[in-house]
PDB file of C-alpha atoms and ligand atoms in Angstrom:
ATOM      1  CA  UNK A   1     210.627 111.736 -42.244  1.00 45.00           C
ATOM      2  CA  UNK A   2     207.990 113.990 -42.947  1.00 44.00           C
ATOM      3  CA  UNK A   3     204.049 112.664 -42.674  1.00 43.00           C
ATOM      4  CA  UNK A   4     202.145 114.230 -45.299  1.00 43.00           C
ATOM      5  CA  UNK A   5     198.786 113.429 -47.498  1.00 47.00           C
ATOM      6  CA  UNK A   6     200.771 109.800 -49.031  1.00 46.00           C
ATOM      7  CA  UNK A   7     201.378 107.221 -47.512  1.00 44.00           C
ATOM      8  CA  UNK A   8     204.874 107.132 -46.818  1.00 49.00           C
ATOM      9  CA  UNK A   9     206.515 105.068 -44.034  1.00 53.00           C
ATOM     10  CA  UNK A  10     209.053 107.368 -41.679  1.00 60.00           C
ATOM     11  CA  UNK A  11     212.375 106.798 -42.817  1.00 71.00           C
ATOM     12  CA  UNK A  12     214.326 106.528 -39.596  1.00 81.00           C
ATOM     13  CA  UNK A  13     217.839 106.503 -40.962  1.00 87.00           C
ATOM     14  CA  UNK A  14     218.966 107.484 -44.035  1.00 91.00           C
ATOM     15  CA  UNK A  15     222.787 107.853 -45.512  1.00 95.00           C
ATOM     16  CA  UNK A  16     224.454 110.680 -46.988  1.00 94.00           C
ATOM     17  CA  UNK A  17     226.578 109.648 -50.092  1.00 93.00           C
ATOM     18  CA  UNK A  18     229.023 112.620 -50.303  1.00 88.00           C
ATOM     19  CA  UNK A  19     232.826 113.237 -48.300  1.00 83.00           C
ATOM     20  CA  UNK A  20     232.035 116.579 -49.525  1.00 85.00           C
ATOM     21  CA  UNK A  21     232.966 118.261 -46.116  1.00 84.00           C
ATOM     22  CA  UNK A  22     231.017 121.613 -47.402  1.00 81.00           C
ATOM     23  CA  UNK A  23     228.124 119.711 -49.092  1.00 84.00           C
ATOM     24  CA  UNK A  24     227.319 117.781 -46.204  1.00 87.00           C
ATOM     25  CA  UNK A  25     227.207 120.814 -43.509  1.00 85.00           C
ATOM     26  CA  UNK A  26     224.706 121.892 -45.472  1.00 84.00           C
ATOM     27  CA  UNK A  27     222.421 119.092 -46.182  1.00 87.00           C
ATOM     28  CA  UNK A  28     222.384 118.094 -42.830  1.00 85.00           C
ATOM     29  CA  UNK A  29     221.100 121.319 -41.267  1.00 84.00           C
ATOM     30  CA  UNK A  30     218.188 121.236 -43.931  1.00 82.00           C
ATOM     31  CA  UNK A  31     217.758 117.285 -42.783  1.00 81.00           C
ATOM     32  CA  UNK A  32     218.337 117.994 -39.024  1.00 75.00           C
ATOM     33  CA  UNK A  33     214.630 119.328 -38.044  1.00 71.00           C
ATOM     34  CA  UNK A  34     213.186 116.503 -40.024  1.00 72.00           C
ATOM     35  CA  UNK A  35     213.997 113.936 -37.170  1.00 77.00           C
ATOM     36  CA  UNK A  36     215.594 110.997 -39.217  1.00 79.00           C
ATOM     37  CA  UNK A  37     218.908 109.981 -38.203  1.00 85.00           C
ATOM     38  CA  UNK A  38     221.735 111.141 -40.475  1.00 87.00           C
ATOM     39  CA  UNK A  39     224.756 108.910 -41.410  1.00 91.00           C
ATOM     40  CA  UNK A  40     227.637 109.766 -43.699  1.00 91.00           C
ATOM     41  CA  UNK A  41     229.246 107.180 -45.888  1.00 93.00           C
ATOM     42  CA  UNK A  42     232.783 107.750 -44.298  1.00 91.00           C
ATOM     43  CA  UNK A  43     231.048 107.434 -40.988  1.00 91.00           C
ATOM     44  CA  UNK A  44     230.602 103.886 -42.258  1.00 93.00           C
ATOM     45  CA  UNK A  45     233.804 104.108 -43.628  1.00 95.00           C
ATOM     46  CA  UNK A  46     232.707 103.622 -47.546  1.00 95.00           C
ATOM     47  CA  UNK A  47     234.011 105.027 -50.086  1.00 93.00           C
ATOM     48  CA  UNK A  48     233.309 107.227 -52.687  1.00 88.00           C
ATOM     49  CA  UNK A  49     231.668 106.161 -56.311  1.00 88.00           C
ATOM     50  CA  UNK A  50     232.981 107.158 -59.629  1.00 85.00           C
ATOM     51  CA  UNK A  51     231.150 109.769 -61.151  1.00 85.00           C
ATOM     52  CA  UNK A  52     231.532 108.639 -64.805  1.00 89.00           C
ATOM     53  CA  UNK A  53     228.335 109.978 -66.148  1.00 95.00           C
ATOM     54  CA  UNK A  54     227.441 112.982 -68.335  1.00 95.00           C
ATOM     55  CA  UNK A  55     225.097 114.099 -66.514  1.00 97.00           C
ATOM     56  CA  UNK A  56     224.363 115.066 -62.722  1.00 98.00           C
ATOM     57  CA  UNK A  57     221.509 113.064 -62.276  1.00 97.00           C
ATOM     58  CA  UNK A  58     223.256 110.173 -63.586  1.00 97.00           C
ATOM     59  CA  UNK A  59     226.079 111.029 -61.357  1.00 97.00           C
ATOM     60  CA  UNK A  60     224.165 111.667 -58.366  1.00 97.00           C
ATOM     61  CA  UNK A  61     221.860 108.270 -58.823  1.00 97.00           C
ATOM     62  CA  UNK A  62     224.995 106.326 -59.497  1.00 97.00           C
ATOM     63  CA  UNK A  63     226.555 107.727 -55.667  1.00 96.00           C
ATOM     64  CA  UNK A  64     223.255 107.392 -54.273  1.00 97.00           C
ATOM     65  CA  UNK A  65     222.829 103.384 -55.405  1.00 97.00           C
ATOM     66  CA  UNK A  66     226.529 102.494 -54.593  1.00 97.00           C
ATOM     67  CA  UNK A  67     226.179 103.566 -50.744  1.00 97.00           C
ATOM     68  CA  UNK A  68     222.750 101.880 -50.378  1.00 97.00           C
ATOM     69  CA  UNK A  69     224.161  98.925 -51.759  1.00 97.00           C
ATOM     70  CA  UNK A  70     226.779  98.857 -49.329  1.00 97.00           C
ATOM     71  CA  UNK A  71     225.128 100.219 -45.696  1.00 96.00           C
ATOM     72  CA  UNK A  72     221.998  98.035 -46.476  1.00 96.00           C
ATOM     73  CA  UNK A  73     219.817 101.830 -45.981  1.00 95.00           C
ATOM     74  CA  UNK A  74     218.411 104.695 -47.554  1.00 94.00           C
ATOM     75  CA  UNK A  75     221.092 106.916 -49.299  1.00 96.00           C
ATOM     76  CA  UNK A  76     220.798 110.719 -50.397  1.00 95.00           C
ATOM     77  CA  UNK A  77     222.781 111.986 -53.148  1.00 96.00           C
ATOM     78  CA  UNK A  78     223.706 115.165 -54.397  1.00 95.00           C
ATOM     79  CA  UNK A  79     225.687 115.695 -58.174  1.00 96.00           C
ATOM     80  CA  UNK A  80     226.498 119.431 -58.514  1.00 97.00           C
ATOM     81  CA  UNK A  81     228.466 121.896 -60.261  1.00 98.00           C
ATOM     82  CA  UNK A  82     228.461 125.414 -61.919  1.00 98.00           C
ATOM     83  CA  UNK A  83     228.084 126.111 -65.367  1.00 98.00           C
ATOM     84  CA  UNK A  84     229.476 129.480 -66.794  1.00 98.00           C
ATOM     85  CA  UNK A  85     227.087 130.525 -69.687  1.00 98.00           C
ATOM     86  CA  UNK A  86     230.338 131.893 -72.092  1.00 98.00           C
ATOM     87  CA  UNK A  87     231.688 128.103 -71.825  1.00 98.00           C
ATOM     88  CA  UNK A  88     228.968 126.333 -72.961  1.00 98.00           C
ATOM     89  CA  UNK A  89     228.152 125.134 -69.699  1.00 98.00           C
ATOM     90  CA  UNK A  90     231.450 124.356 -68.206  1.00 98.00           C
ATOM     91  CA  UNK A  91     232.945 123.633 -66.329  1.00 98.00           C
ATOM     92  CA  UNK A  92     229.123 121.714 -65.545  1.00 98.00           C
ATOM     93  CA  UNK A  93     229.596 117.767 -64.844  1.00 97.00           C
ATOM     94  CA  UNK A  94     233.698 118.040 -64.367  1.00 96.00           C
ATOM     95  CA  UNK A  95     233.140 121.179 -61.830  1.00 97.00           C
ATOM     96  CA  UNK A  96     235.259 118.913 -58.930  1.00 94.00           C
ATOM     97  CA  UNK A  97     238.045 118.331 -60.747  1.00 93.00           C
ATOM     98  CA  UNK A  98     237.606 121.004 -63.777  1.00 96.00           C
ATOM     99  CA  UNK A  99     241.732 121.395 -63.062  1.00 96.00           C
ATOM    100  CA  UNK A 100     243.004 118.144 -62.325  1.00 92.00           C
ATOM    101  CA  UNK A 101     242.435 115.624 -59.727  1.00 87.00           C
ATOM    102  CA  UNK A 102     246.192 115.253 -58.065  1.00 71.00           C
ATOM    103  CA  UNK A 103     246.136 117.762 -55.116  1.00 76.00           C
ATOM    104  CA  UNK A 104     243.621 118.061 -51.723  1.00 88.00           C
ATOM    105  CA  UNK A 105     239.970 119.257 -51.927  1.00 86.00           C
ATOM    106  CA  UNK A 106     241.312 122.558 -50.946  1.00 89.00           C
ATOM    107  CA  UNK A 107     244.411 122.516 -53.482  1.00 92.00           C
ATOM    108  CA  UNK A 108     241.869 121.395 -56.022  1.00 94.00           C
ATOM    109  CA  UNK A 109     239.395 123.844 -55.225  1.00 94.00           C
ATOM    110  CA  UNK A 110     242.161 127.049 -55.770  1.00 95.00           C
ATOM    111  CA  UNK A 111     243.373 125.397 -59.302  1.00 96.00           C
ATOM    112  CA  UNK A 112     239.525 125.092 -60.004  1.00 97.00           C
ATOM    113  CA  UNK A 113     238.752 128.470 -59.389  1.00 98.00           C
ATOM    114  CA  UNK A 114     242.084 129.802 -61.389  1.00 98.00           C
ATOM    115  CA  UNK A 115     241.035 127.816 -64.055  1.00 98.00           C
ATOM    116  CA  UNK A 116     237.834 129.476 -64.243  1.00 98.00           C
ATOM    117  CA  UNK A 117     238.450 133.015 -63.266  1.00 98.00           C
ATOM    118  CA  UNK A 118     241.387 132.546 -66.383  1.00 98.00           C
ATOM    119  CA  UNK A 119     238.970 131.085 -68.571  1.00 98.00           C
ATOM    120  CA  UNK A 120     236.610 133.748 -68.371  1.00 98.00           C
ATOM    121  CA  UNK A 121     239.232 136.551 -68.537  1.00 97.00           C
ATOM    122  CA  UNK A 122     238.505 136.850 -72.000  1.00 93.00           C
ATOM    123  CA  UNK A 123     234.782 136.650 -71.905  1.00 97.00           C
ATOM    124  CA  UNK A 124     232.075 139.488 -71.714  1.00 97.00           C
ATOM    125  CA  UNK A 125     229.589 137.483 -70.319  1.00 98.00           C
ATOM    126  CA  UNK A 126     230.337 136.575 -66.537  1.00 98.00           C
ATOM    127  CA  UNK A 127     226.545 134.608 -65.877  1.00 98.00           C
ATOM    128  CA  UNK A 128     227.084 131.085 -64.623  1.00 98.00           C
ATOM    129  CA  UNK A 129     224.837 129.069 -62.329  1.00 98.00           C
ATOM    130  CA  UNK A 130     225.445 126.334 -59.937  1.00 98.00           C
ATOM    131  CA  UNK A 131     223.186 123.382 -60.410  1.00 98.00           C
ATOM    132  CA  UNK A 132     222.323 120.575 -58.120  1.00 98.00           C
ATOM    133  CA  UNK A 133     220.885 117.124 -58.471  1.00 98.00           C
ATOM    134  CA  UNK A 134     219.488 115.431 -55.541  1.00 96.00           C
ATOM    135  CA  UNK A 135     218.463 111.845 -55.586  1.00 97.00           C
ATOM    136  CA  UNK A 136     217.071 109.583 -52.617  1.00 95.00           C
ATOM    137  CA  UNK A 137     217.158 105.864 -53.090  1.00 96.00           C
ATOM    138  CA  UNK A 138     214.825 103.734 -50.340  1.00 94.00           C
ATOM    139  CA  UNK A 139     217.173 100.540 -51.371  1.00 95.00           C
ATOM    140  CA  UNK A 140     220.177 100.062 -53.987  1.00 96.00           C
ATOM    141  CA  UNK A 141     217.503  98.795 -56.896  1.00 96.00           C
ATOM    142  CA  UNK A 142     214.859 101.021 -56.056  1.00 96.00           C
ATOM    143  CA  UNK A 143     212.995 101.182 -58.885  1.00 96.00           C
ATOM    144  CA  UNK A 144     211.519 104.767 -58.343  1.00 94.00           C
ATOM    145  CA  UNK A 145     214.617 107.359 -56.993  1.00 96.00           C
ATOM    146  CA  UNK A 146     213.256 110.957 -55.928  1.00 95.00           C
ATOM    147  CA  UNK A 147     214.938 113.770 -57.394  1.00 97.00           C
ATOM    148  CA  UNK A 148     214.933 117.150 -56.620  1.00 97.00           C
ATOM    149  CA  UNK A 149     216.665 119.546 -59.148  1.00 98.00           C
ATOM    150  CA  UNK A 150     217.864 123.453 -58.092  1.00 98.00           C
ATOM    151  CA  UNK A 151     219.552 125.970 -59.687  1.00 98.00           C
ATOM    152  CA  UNK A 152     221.302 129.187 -58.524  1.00 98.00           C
ATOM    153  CA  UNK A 153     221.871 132.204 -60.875  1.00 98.00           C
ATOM    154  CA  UNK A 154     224.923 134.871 -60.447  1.00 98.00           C
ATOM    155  CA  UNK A 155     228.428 135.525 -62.028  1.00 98.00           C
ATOM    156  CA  UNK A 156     232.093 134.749 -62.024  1.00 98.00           C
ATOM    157  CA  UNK A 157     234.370 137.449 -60.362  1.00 98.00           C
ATOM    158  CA  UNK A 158     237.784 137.490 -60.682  1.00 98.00           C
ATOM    159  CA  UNK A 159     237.932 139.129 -57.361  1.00 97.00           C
ATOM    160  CA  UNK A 160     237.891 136.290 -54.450  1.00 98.00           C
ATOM    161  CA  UNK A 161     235.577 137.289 -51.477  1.00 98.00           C
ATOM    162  CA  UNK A 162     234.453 135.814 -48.366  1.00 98.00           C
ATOM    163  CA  UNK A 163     235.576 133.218 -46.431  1.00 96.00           C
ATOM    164  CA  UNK A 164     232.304 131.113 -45.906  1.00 96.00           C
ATOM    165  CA  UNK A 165     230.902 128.142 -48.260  1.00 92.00           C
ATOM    166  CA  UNK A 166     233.543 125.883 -50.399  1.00 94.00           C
ATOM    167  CA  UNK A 167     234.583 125.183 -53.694  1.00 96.00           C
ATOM    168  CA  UNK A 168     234.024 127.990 -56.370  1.00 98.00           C
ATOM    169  CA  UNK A 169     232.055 130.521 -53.657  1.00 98.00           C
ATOM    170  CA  UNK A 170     234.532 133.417 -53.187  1.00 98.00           C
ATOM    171  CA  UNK A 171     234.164 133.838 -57.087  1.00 98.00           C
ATOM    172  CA  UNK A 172     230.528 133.265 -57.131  1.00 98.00           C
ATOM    173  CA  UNK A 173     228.987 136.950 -57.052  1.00 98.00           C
ATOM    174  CA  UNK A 174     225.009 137.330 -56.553  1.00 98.00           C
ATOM    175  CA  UNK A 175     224.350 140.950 -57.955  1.00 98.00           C
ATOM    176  CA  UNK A 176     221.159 141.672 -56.386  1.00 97.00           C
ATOM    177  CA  UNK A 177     222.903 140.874 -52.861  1.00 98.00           C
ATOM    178  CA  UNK A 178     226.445 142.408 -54.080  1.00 98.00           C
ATOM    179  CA  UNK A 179     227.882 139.958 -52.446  1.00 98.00           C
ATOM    180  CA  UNK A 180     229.823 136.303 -53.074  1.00 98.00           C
ATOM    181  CA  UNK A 181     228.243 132.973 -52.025  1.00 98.00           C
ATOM    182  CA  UNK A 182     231.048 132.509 -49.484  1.00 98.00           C
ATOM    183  CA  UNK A 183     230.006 135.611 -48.113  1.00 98.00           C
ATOM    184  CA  UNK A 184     226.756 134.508 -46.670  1.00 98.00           C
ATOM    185  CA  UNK A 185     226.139 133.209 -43.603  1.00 95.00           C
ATOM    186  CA  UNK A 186     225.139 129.448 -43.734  1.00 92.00           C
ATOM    187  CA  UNK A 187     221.730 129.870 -43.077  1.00 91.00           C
ATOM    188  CA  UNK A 188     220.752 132.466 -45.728  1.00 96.00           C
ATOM    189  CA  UNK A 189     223.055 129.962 -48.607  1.00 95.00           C
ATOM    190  CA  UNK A 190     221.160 127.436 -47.850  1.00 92.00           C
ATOM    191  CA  UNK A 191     217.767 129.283 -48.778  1.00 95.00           C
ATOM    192  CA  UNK A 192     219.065 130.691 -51.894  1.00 97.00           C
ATOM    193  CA  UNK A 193     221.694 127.728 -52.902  1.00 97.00           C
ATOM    194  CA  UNK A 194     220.557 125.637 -55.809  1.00 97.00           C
ATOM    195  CA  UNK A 195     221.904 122.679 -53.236  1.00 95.00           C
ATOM    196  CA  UNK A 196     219.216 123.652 -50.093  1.00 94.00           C
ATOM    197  CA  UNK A 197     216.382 123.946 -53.250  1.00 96.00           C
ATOM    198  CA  UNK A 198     216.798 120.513 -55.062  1.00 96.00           C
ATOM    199  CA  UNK A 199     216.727 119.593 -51.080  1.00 93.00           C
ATOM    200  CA  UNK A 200     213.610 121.144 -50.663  1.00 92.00           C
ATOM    201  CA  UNK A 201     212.220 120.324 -53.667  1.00 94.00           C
ATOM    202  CA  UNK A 202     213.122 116.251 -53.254  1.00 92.00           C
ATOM    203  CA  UNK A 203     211.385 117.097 -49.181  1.00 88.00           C
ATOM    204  CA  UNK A 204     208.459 118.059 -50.392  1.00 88.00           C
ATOM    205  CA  UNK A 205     208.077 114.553 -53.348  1.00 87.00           C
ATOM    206  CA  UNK A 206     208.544 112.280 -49.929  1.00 81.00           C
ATOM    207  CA  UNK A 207     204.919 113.616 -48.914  1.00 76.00           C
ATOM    208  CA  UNK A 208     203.979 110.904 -51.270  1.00 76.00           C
ATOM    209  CA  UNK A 209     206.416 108.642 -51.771  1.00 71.00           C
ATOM    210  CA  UNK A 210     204.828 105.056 -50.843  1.00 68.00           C
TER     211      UNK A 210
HETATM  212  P1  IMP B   1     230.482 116.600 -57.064  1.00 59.94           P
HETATM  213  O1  IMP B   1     229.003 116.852 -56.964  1.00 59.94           O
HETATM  214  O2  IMP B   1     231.005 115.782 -55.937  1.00 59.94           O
HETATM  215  O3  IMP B   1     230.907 116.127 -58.422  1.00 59.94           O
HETATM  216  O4  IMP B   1     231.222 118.002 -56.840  1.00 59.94           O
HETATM  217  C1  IMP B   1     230.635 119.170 -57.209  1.00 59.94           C
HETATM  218  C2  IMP B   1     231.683 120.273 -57.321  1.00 59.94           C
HETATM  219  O5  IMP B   1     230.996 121.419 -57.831  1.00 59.94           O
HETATM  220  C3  IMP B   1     232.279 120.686 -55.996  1.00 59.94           C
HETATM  221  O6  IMP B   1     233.470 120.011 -55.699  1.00 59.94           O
HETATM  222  C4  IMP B   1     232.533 122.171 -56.227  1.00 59.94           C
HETATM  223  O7  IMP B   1     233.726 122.338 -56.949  1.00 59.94           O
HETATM  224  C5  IMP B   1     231.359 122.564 -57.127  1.00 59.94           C
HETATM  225  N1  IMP B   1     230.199 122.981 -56.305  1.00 59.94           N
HETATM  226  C6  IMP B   1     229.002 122.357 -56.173  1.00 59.94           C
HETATM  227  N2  IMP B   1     228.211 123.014 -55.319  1.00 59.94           N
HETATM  228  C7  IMP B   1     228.930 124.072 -54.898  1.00 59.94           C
HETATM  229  C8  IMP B   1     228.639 125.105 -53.961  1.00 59.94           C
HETATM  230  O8  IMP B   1     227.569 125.190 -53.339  1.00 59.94           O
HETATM  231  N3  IMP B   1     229.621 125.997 -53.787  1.00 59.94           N
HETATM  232  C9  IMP B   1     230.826 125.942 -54.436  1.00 59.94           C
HETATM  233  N4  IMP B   1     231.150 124.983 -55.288  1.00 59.94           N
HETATM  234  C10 IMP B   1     230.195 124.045 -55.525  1.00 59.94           C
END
């Protein structure tokens, strides 16, 4: 990938470890200028890992080792989620499947964000912030993962708005923009997202990974 002031070896190929249809249009248009080949696990037809972990770094280190096991190449990982501040950082960890896990993303996703948007309902305090952790494996036992780590400040709205993004965007509402996450355009959630700055973040560590 990128040539810096280490010593790192270009990484010609590298796996992402999500079926996260949302999460992986926007790690690969970070990736894209940075002239590695992309692959996505269900390209190679694997599966997804459990995410049995208390933590997103845990989670996203777990994903990351499984597909590297299993393509035999570098995998990229994300773990992500928002935390609302009045619930003690929930729905955090459990933000996929916060209301269940029978239905499809999309099904999931609406129960998600009812769940939240009721759970709040009672609350003064509206603050929550997404949180991503991104890890990069060279080989399923590397002993050294890169992580980047982002965060993403704003507040739950009852109000759903916007039709861009996934997951719990419509409700996601960035004062100082007055507008919802799904109502940016890809390019400017990706600067802002707590996803595109763990990404950035974890770019920048490869300068010297050996
Ligand atoms: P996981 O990382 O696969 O466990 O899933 C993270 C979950 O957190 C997603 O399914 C969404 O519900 C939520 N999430 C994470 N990042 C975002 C985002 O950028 N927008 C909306 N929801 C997100």
């Amino acid at each position: 990938m990128r040539r810096g002031r280490g010593r790192m070896r270009p990484m010609r190929k590298l796996v992402i470890a999500s079926g996260n249809a949302g999460k992986l249009r926007e790690i690969q248009t970070i990736l894209g200028p940075l002239g590695c080949e992309v692959l996505t696990q269900a390209a190679l037809g694997i599966a997804e890992a459990e995410e049995p972990h208390f933590t997103f770094i845990e989670n996203a280190l777990a994903k990351a080792r499984h597909v590297a096991q299993i393509a035999g190449l570098p995998a990229l990982a994300d773990d992500s989620g928002v935390c609302a501040v009045a619930l003690g950082g929930e729905p955090g960890v459990h933000s996929a499947r916060y209301a269940g896990n029978s239905a499809s993303r999309e099904e999931r996703d609406a129960r998600n964000n009812d769940k939240l948007v009721t759970a709040l309902a009672a609350c003064t305090d509206h603050r929550a912030y997404y949180y991503c952790a991104m890890v990069l494996v060279r080989h399923a036992a590397d002993p050294q993962p890169l992580i980047g780590e982002g965060y993403w400040w704003g507040e739950i709205r009852a109000e759903a708005r916007g039709r861009n993004g996934f997951g719990y965007d419509p409700h996601f509402f960035l004062p100082e923009l007055g507008k919802t996450a799904a109502e940016l355009d890809p390019e400017q959630k990706n600067r802002l997202s707590h996803r595109g700055r763990a990404l950035r973040q974890l770019v920048e560590k490869l300068r010297d990974f050996p």
